[in-house]
Amino acid sequence: MLSDLRAVISTSYQDLDEDTARFFRRLSLHPGPEFSPGAAAALTGTPLDRARKLLEQLTRAHLVERPHAGRYRLHDLVRLYAVERVRAEDPVEHAHRAVGDVARWYVHAAARAQLAEQPNFPVVPGGERPEELPGVESADQARVWFEAERANLVAATESALEHGHHDLAWRLPATVYPLFELHRHWHEWRDLHTLGLRAAAQTGDPFGAARNHLGMGDARWLLGELDEAVRHYRAALQANEGVADAWIEGFALRQLGEVSWQRGEHEAAREFVERAVGVFRDAGERRGEAMGLLSLAESGADSGHWRQALERCREAVAVFEAIGEVWSVAWAGCTLGRVLTGSGRAAEAVEEYRAAARVFEEHGDADSRAVALLGLGHAHVELGEVERARQAWGAALDYFTDHGDPRAARTEERLRGLKA
């Protein structure tokens, strides 16, 4: 049976003209399970319009499958055959270059998606920009693109590392990691930086090492691995000594402050964050400054220093608004809502939480929306609006339950308290 299928594949391949046959066999070099016409064009060195036509031709010949609109793949047996033909017919250096070309395409495409979602994040795509990249212009389009390409981003990094394209292999994780963070793919994010750190070590690039250590620290922090997070933040600072990148220094310090606060080391935490704010201000790094101010606001709220927390929070919101950080304004709005609730101004907090929830919904960020709904419920409780609190907490509980989130248990307790 398998020999019959191979014979059919071979016959179809032999019927292709030379250019189409070359295009087909090089598709087998794509690192991920499926691909877009843009990735196929980059991989094969073919203009995009021509790549689309060839993909349709190969689909009709049953050499390529189209599982979804605009997405293509090779059946496992077809891929094996195409790999054999690449090894037999293409020089090794051509295959090596194709792997680098598609990795570079993914780095630049990821940079475009990242900037559509968070315009003030410093991407590091590197290399010549490909002529034809996906049209990602909004946060929603970025989310859709990212979810379609997530597996390919990891696979492209692995492939680039294996083929010696180390500069690309550290740049891709450093460029795309906020998308993994925002959409809660934290284990894949951690694995991605493992590859990035290996690649940076191969090149001896301290900037690449610092960027990947910083991202790895964040992934470990969110996964609850605090000791590992601290190790990577300190490694980022050490690697950055020869680079003097204020963005890396500031965020490594801020994150050391976040971990210290979680551990109850409050004085050390404030010192780290205040140092971070100073670094950001000296460098004119406004988003970093606002994130540091937000950390100070949150620690002030934890300590019940409501007036100080409110001042820092409003400062942070003003900066985020000035630089067009819509998602960050919403996230700061949750902290502001908490501070307002604690200050006896729950009616104002309700408006902040509602506005934040709308933004998170527009960004497809269901987790942050649930966080906003928890705060909204607390504000309604303070106002004596029990039914509205029940609705907010119930909606958050639905999300937590659907995702097996441990926050579900605490939310259920809150709802039982309302009934009591």
PDB file of N, CA, C and O in Angstrom, residues 35-89:
ATOM      1  N   PHE A  35       1.889  26.030   6.806  1.00  0.00           N
ATOM      2  CA  PHE A  35       2.529  27.299   6.471  1.00  0.00           C
ATOM      3  C   PHE A  35       1.610  28.160   5.627  1.00  0.00           C
ATOM      4  O   PHE A  35       0.647  27.679   5.019  1.00  0.00           O
ATOM      5  N   SER A  36       1.929  29.442   5.609  1.00  0.00           N
ATOM      6  CA  SER A  36       1.200  30.417   4.802  1.00  0.00           C
ATOM      7  C   SER A  36       1.899  30.590   3.462  1.00  0.00           C
ATOM      8  O   SER A  36       3.066  30.207   3.304  1.00  0.00           O
ATOM      9  N   PRO A  37       1.230  31.191   2.469  1.00  0.00           N
ATOM     10  CA  PRO A  37       1.912  31.495   1.208  1.00  0.00           C
ATOM     11  C   PRO A  37       3.133  32.392   1.411  1.00  0.00           C
ATOM     12  O   PRO A  37       4.139  32.239   0.715  1.00  0.00           O
ATOM     13  N   GLY A  38       3.073  33.315   2.380  1.00  0.00           N
ATOM     14  CA  GLY A  38       4.205  34.197   2.633  1.00  0.00           C
ATOM     15  C   GLY A  38       5.430  33.430   3.093  1.00  0.00           C
ATOM     16  O   GLY A  38       6.554  33.686   2.646  1.00  0.00           O
ATOM     17  N   ALA A  39       5.229  32.474   4.002  1.00  0.00           N
ATOM     18  CA  ALA A  39       6.349  31.661   4.462  1.00  0.00           C
ATOM     19  C   ALA A  39       6.887  30.796   3.333  1.00  0.00           C
ATOM     20  O   ALA A  39       8.105  30.619   3.193  1.00  0.00           O
ATOM     21  N   ALA A  40       5.988  30.249   2.522  1.00  0.00           N
ATOM     22  CA  ALA A  40       6.421  29.436   1.382  1.00  0.00           C
ATOM     23  C   ALA A  40       7.239  30.261   0.405  1.00  0.00           C
ATOM     24  O   ALA A  40       8.250  29.786  -0.144  1.00  0.00           O
ATOM     25  N   ALA A  41       6.818  31.500   0.184  1.00  0.00           N
ATOM     26  CA  ALA A  41       7.550  32.382  -0.730  1.00  0.00           C
ATOM     27  C   ALA A  41       8.955  32.659  -0.194  1.00  0.00           C
ATOM     28  O   ALA A  41       9.945  32.603  -0.936  1.00  0.00           O
ATOM     29  N   ALA A  42       9.046  32.946   1.117  1.00  0.00           N
ATOM     30  CA  ALA A  42      10.363  33.225   1.719  1.00  0.00           C
ATOM     31  C   ALA A  42      11.255  31.995   1.671  1.00  0.00           C
ATOM     32  O   ALA A  42      12.445  32.089   1.374  1.00  0.00           O
ATOM     33  N   LEU A  43      10.680  30.842   1.953  1.00  0.00           N
ATOM     34  CA  LEU A  43      11.435  29.591   1.994  1.00  0.00           C
ATOM     35  C   LEU A  43      12.016  29.222   0.634  1.00  0.00           C
ATOM     36  O   LEU A  43      13.139  28.716   0.533  1.00  0.00           O
ATOM     37  N   THR A  44      11.261  29.507  -0.404  1.00  0.00           N
ATOM     38  CA  THR A  44      11.642  29.064  -1.759  1.00  0.00           C
ATOM     39  C   THR A  44      12.245  30.150  -2.613  1.00  0.00           C
ATOM     40  O   THR A  44      12.667  29.886  -3.744  1.00  0.00           O
ATOM     41  N   GLY A  45      12.287  31.392  -2.079  1.00  0.00           N
ATOM     42  CA  GLY A  45      12.812  32.501  -2.875  1.00  0.00           C
ATOM     43  C   GLY A  45      11.947  32.830  -4.063  1.00  0.00           C
ATOM     44  O   GLY A  45      12.436  33.196  -5.142  1.00  0.00           O
ATOM     45  N   THR A  46      10.623  32.748  -3.858  1.00  0.00           N
ATOM     46  CA  THR A  46       9.641  32.949  -4.930  1.00  0.00           C
ATOM     47  C   THR A  46       8.791  34.175  -4.621  1.00  0.00           C
ATOM     48  O   THR A  46       8.380  34.360  -3.473  1.00  0.00           O
ATOM     49  N   PRO A  47       8.482  35.024  -5.608  1.00  0.00           N
ATOM     50  CA  PRO A  47       7.552  36.135  -5.360  1.00  0.00           C
ATOM     51  C   PRO A  47       6.216  35.610  -4.835  1.00  0.00           C
ATOM     52  O   PRO A  47       5.771  34.508  -5.216  1.00  0.00           O
ATOM     53  N   LEU A  48       5.567  36.391  -3.987  1.00  0.00           N
ATOM     54  CA  LEU A  48       4.372  35.916  -3.295  1.00  0.00           C
ATOM     55  C   LEU A  48       3.268  35.497  -4.256  1.00  0.00           C
ATOM     56  O   LEU A  48       2.645  34.441  -4.073  1.00  0.00           O
ATOM     57  N   ASP A  49       2.980  36.308  -5.262  1.00  0.00           N
ATOM     58  CA  ASP A  49       1.908  35.948  -6.201  1.00  0.00           C
ATOM     59  C   ASP A  49       2.212  34.630  -6.898  1.00  0.00           C
ATOM     60  O   ASP A  49       1.327  33.790  -7.087  1.00  0.00           O
ATOM     61  N   ARG A  50       3.465  34.439  -7.293  1.00  0.00           N
ATOM     62  CA  ARG A  50       3.864  33.197  -7.939  1.00  0.00           C
ATOM     63  C   ARG A  50       3.752  32.028  -6.966  1.00  0.00           C
ATOM     64  O   ARG A  50       3.318  30.932  -7.340  1.00  0.00           O
ATOM     65  N   ALA A  51       4.125  32.239  -5.704  1.00  0.00           N
ATOM     66  CA  ALA A  51       4.030  31.181  -4.698  1.00  0.00           C
ATOM     67  C   ALA A  51       2.581  30.735  -4.522  1.00  0.00           C
ATOM     68  O   ALA A  51       2.300  29.529  -4.405  1.00  0.00           O
ATOM     69  N   ARG A  52       1.661  31.692  -4.480  1.00  0.00           N
ATOM     70  CA  ARG A  52       0.245  31.337  -4.346  1.00  0.00           C
ATOM     71  C   ARG A  52      -0.217  30.457  -5.507  1.00  0.00           C
ATOM     72  O   ARG A  52      -0.931  29.465  -5.305  1.00  0.00           O
ATOM     73  N   LYS A  53       0.176  30.815  -6.706  1.00  0.00           N
ATOM     74  CA  LYS A  53      -0.232  30.040  -7.889  1.00  0.00           C
ATOM     75  C   LYS A  53       0.356  28.635  -7.847  1.00  0.00           C
ATOM     76  O   LYS A  53      -0.322  27.654  -8.165  1.00  0.00           O
ATOM     77  N   LEU A  54       1.618  28.540  -7.436  1.00  0.00           N
ATOM     78  CA  LEU A  54       2.248  27.226  -7.371  1.00  0.00           C
ATOM     79  C   LEU A  54       1.616  26.353  -6.283  1.00  0.00           C
ATOM     80  O   LEU A  54       1.456  25.139  -6.470  1.00  0.00           O
ATOM     81  N   LEU A  55       1.251  26.949  -5.182  1.00  0.00           N
ATOM     82  CA  LEU A  55       0.592  26.192  -4.121  1.00  0.00           C
ATOM     83  C   LEU A  55      -0.748  25.644  -4.595  1.00  0.00           C
ATOM     84  O   LEU A  55      -1.107  24.491  -4.299  1.00  0.00           O
ATOM     85  N   GLU A  56      -1.498  26.453  -5.313  1.00  0.00           N
ATOM     86  CA  GLU A  56      -2.775  25.981  -5.856  1.00  0.00           C
ATOM     87  C   GLU A  56      -2.557  24.869  -6.875  1.00  0.00           C
ATOM     88  O   GLU A  56      -3.303  23.885  -6.917  1.00  0.00           O
ATOM     89  N   GLN A  57      -1.536  25.020  -7.704  1.00  0.00           N
ATOM     90  CA  GLN A  57      -1.219  23.982  -8.692  1.00  0.00           C
ATOM     91  C   GLN A  57      -0.858  22.671  -8.000  1.00  0.00           C
ATOM     92  O   GLN A  57      -1.324  21.593  -8.394  1.00  0.00           O
ATOM     93  N   LEU A  58      -0.049  22.751  -6.958  1.00  0.00           N
ATOM     94  CA  LEU A  58       0.362  21.549  -6.237  1.00  0.00           C
ATOM     95  C   LEU A  58      -0.796  20.945  -5.443  1.00  0.00           C
ATOM     96  O   LEU A  58      -0.849  19.725  -5.236  1.00  0.00           O
ATOM     97  N   THR A  59      -1.727  21.799  -5.010  1.00  0.00           N
ATOM     98  CA  THR A  59      -2.921  21.292  -4.328  1.00  0.00           C
ATOM     99  C   THR A  59      -3.768  20.471  -5.299  1.00  0.00           C
ATOM    100  O   THR A  59      -4.259  19.385  -4.955  1.00  0.00           O
ATOM    101  N   ARG A  60      -3.934  20.970  -6.503  1.00  0.00           N
ATOM    102  CA  ARG A  60      -4.702  20.224  -7.506  1.00  0.00           C
ATOM    103  C   ARG A  60      -4.017  18.909  -7.876  1.00  0.00           C
ATOM    104  O   ARG A  60      -4.685  17.927  -8.210  1.00  0.00           O
ATOM    105  N   ALA A  61      -2.688  18.899  -7.781  1.00  0.00           N
ATOM    106  CA  ALA A  61      -1.934  17.680  -8.085  1.00  0.00           C
ATOM    107  C   ALA A  61      -1.862  16.740  -6.881  1.00  0.00           C
ATOM    108  O   ALA A  61      -1.226  15.679  -6.968  1.00  0.00           O
ATOM    109  N   HIS A  62      -2.494  17.115  -5.753  1.00  0.00           N
ATOM    110  CA  HIS A  62      -2.535  16.309  -4.525  1.00  0.00           C
ATOM    111  C   HIS A  62      -1.158  16.119  -3.892  1.00  0.00           C
ATOM    112  O   HIS A  62      -0.928  15.143  -3.169  1.00  0.00           O
ATOM    113  N   LEU A  63      -0.255  17.060  -4.159  1.00  0.00           N
ATOM    114  CA  LEU A  63       1.049  17.050  -3.501  1.00  0.00           C
ATOM    115  C   LEU A  63       1.079  17.978  -2.286  1.00  0.00           C
ATOM    116  O   LEU A  63       1.957  17.861  -1.428  1.00  0.00           O
ATOM    117  N   VAL A  64       0.161  18.905  -2.229  1.00  0.00           N
ATOM    118  CA  VAL A  64       0.025  19.839  -1.108  1.00  0.00           C
ATOM    119  C   VAL A  64      -1.431  19.812  -0.655  1.00  0.00           C
ATOM    120  O   VAL A  64      -2.345  19.714  -1.480  1.00  0.00           O
ATOM    121  N   GLU A  65      -1.659  19.899   0.655  1.00  0.00           N
ATOM    122  CA  GLU A  65      -3.007  19.962   1.214  1.00  0.00           C
ATOM    123  C   GLU A  65      -3.297  21.378   1.692  1.00  0.00           C
ATOM    124  O   GLU A  65      -2.385  22.109   2.089  1.00  0.00           O
ATOM    125  N   ARG A  66      -4.580  21.761   1.651  1.00  0.00           N
ATOM    126  CA  ARG A  66      -4.996  23.065   2.158  1.00  0.00           C
ATOM    127  C   ARG A  66      -6.021  22.829   3.274  1.00  0.00           C
ATOM    128  O   ARG A  66      -7.217  22.757   3.023  1.00  0.00           O
ATOM    129  N   PRO A  67      -5.556  22.714   4.533  1.00  0.00           N
ATOM    130  CA  PRO A  67      -6.478  22.412   5.641  1.00  0.00           C
ATOM    131  C   PRO A  67      -7.416  23.566   5.979  1.00  0.00           C
ATOM    132  O   PRO A  67      -8.520  23.341   6.466  1.00  0.00           O
ATOM    133  N   HIS A  68      -6.960  24.799   5.754  1.00  0.00           N
ATOM    134  CA  HIS A  68      -7.769  25.984   6.015  1.00  0.00           C
ATOM    135  C   HIS A  68      -7.473  27.002   4.922  1.00  0.00           C
ATOM    136  O   HIS A  68      -6.468  26.894   4.215  1.00  0.00           O
ATOM    137  N   ALA A  69      -8.327  27.982   4.818  1.00  0.00           N
ATOM    138  CA  ALA A  69      -8.087  29.036   3.835  1.00  0.00           C
ATOM    139  C   ALA A  69      -6.760  29.719   4.125  1.00  0.00           C
ATOM    140  O   ALA A  69      -6.505  30.158   5.250  1.00  0.00           O
ATOM    141  N   GLY A  70      -5.898  29.787   3.125  1.00  0.00           N
ATOM    142  CA  GLY A  70      -4.618  30.461   3.282  1.00  0.00           C
ATOM    143  C   GLY A  70      -3.577  29.687   4.054  1.00  0.00           C
ATOM    144  O   GLY A  70      -2.520  30.234   4.390  1.00  0.00           O
ATOM    145  N   ARG A  71      -3.824  28.407   4.344  1.00  0.00           N
ATOM    146  CA  ARG A  71      -2.872  27.580   5.074  1.00  0.00           C
ATOM    147  C   ARG A  71      -2.636  26.290   4.291  1.00  0.00           C
ATOM    148  O   ARG A  71      -3.584  25.681   3.767  1.00  0.00           O
ATOM    149  N   TYR A  72      -1.387  25.859   4.250  1.00  0.00           N
ATOM    150  CA  TYR A  72      -1.018  24.687   3.460  1.00  0.00           C
ATOM    151  C   TYR A  72      -0.125  23.764   4.298  1.00  0.00           C
ATOM    152  O   TYR A  72       0.491  24.182   5.272  1.00  0.00           O
ATOM    153  N   ARG A  73      -0.046  22.500   3.854  1.00  0.00           N
ATOM    154  CA  ARG A  73       0.822  21.538   4.525  1.00  0.00           C
ATOM    155  C   ARG A  73       1.115  20.384   3.570  1.00  0.00           C
ATOM    156  O   ARG A  73       0.418  20.194   2.560  1.00  0.00           O
ATOM    157  N   LEU A  74       2.134  19.632   3.927  1.00  0.00           N
ATOM    158  CA  LEU A  74       2.478  18.418   3.200  1.00  0.00           C
ATOM    159  C   LEU A  74       2.078  17.217   4.048  1.00  0.00           C
ATOM    160  O   LEU A  74       2.378  17.179   5.247  1.00  0.00           O
ATOM    161  N   HIS A  75       1.419  16.252   3.430  1.00  0.00           N
ATOM    162  CA  HIS A  75       1.153  14.995   4.124  1.00  0.00           C
ATOM    163  C   HIS A  75       2.499  14.371   4.504  1.00  0.00           C
ATOM    164  O   HIS A  75       3.513  14.564   3.823  1.00  0.00           O
ATOM    165  N   ASP A  76       2.516  13.600   5.589  1.00  0.00           N
ATOM    166  CA  ASP A  76       3.775  13.042   6.089  1.00  0.00           C
ATOM    167  C   ASP A  76       4.541  12.271   5.019  1.00  0.00           C
ATOM    168  O   ASP A  76       5.764  12.433   4.875  1.00  0.00           O
ATOM    169  N   LEU A  77       3.842  11.442   4.259  1.00  0.00           N
ATOM    170  CA  LEU A  77       4.524  10.656   3.217  1.00  0.00           C
ATOM    171  C   LEU A  77       5.047  11.550   2.102  1.00  0.00           C
ATOM    172  O   LEU A  77       6.142  11.325   1.565  1.00  0.00           O
ATOM    173  N   VAL A  78       4.267  12.573   1.771  1.00  0.00           N
ATOM    174  CA  VAL A  78       4.700  13.509   0.733  1.00  0.00           C
ATOM    175  C   VAL A  78       5.923  14.285   1.206  1.00  0.00           C
ATOM    176  O   VAL A  78       6.880  14.503   0.454  1.00  0.00           O
ATOM    177  N   ARG A  79       5.911  14.683   2.488  1.00  0.00           N
ATOM    178  CA  ARG A  79       7.058  15.410   3.034  1.00  0.00           C
ATOM    179  C   ARG A  79       8.325  14.548   2.984  1.00  0.00           C
ATOM    180  O   ARG A  79       9.397  15.024   2.619  1.00  0.00           O
ATOM    181  N   LEU A  80       8.191  13.283   3.380  1.00  0.00           N
ATOM    182  CA  LEU A  80       9.349  12.382   3.337  1.00  0.00           C
ATOM    183  C   LEU A  80       9.914  12.271   1.922  1.00  0.00           C
ATOM    184  O   LEU A  80      11.128  12.285   1.708  1.00  0.00           O
ATOM    185  N   TYR A  81       9.006  12.179   0.955  1.00  0.00           N
ATOM    186  CA  TYR A  81       9.447  12.088  -0.437  1.00  0.00           C
ATOM    187  C   TYR A  81      10.157  13.373  -0.858  1.00  0.00           C
ATOM    188  O   TYR A  81      11.223  13.350  -1.492  1.00  0.00           O
ATOM    189  N   ALA A  82       9.571  14.513  -0.489  1.00  0.00           N
ATOM    190  CA  ALA A  82      10.155  15.804  -0.864  1.00  0.00           C
ATOM    191  C   ALA A  82      11.528  15.991  -0.216  1.00  0.00           C
ATOM    192  O   ALA A  82      12.446  16.534  -0.837  1.00  0.00           O
ATOM    193  N   VAL A  83      11.671  15.536   1.033  1.00  0.00           N
ATOM    194  CA  VAL A  83      12.969  15.619   1.702  1.00  0.00           C
ATOM    195  C   VAL A  83      14.005  14.800   0.940  1.00  0.00           C
ATOM    196  O   VAL A  83      15.157  15.235   0.742  1.00  0.00           O
ATOM    197  N   GLU A  84      13.620  13.622   0.497  1.00  0.00           N
ATOM    198  CA  GLU A  84      14.538  12.792  -0.292  1.00  0.00           C
ATOM    199  C   GLU A  84      14.982  13.511  -1.559  1.00  0.00           C
ATOM    200  O   GLU A  84      16.162  13.465  -1.941  1.00  0.00           O
ATOM    201  N   ARG A  85      14.026  14.180  -2.209  1.00  0.00           N
ATOM    202  CA  ARG A  85      14.351  14.870  -3.456  1.00  0.00           C
ATOM    203  C   ARG A  85      15.259  16.085  -3.195  1.00  0.00           C
ATOM    204  O   ARG A  85      16.157  16.379  -3.983  1.00  0.00           O
ATOM    205  N   VAL A  86      15.036  16.781  -2.077  1.00  0.00           N
ATOM    206  CA  VAL A  86      15.914  17.905  -1.728  1.00  0.00           C
ATOM    207  C   VAL A  86      17.345  17.404  -1.561  1.00  0.00           C
ATOM    208  O   VAL A  86      18.296  17.995  -2.091  1.00  0.00           O
ATOM    209  N   ARG A  87      17.492  16.330  -0.807  1.00  0.00           N
ATOM    210  CA  ARG A  87      18.839  15.799  -0.549  1.00  0.00           C
ATOM    211  C   ARG A  87      19.508  15.300  -1.822  1.00  0.00           C
ATOM    212  O   ARG A  87      20.734  15.397  -1.968  1.00  0.00           O
ATOM    213  N   ALA A  88      18.709  14.790  -2.736  1.00  0.00           N
ATOM    214  CA  ALA A  88      19.273  14.230  -3.967  1.00  0.00           C
ATOM    215  C   ALA A  88      19.552  15.292  -5.027  1.00  0.00           C
ATOM    216  O   ALA A  88      20.494  15.154  -5.817  1.00  0.00           O
ATOM    217  N   GLU A  89      18.749  16.378  -5.035  1.00  0.00           N
ATOM    218  CA  GLU A  89      18.793  17.302  -6.172  1.00  0.00           C
ATOM    219  C   GLU A  89      19.298  18.703  -5.839  1.00  0.00           C
ATOM    220  O   GLU A  89      19.689  19.442  -6.754  1.00  0.00           O
TER     221      GLU A  89
END
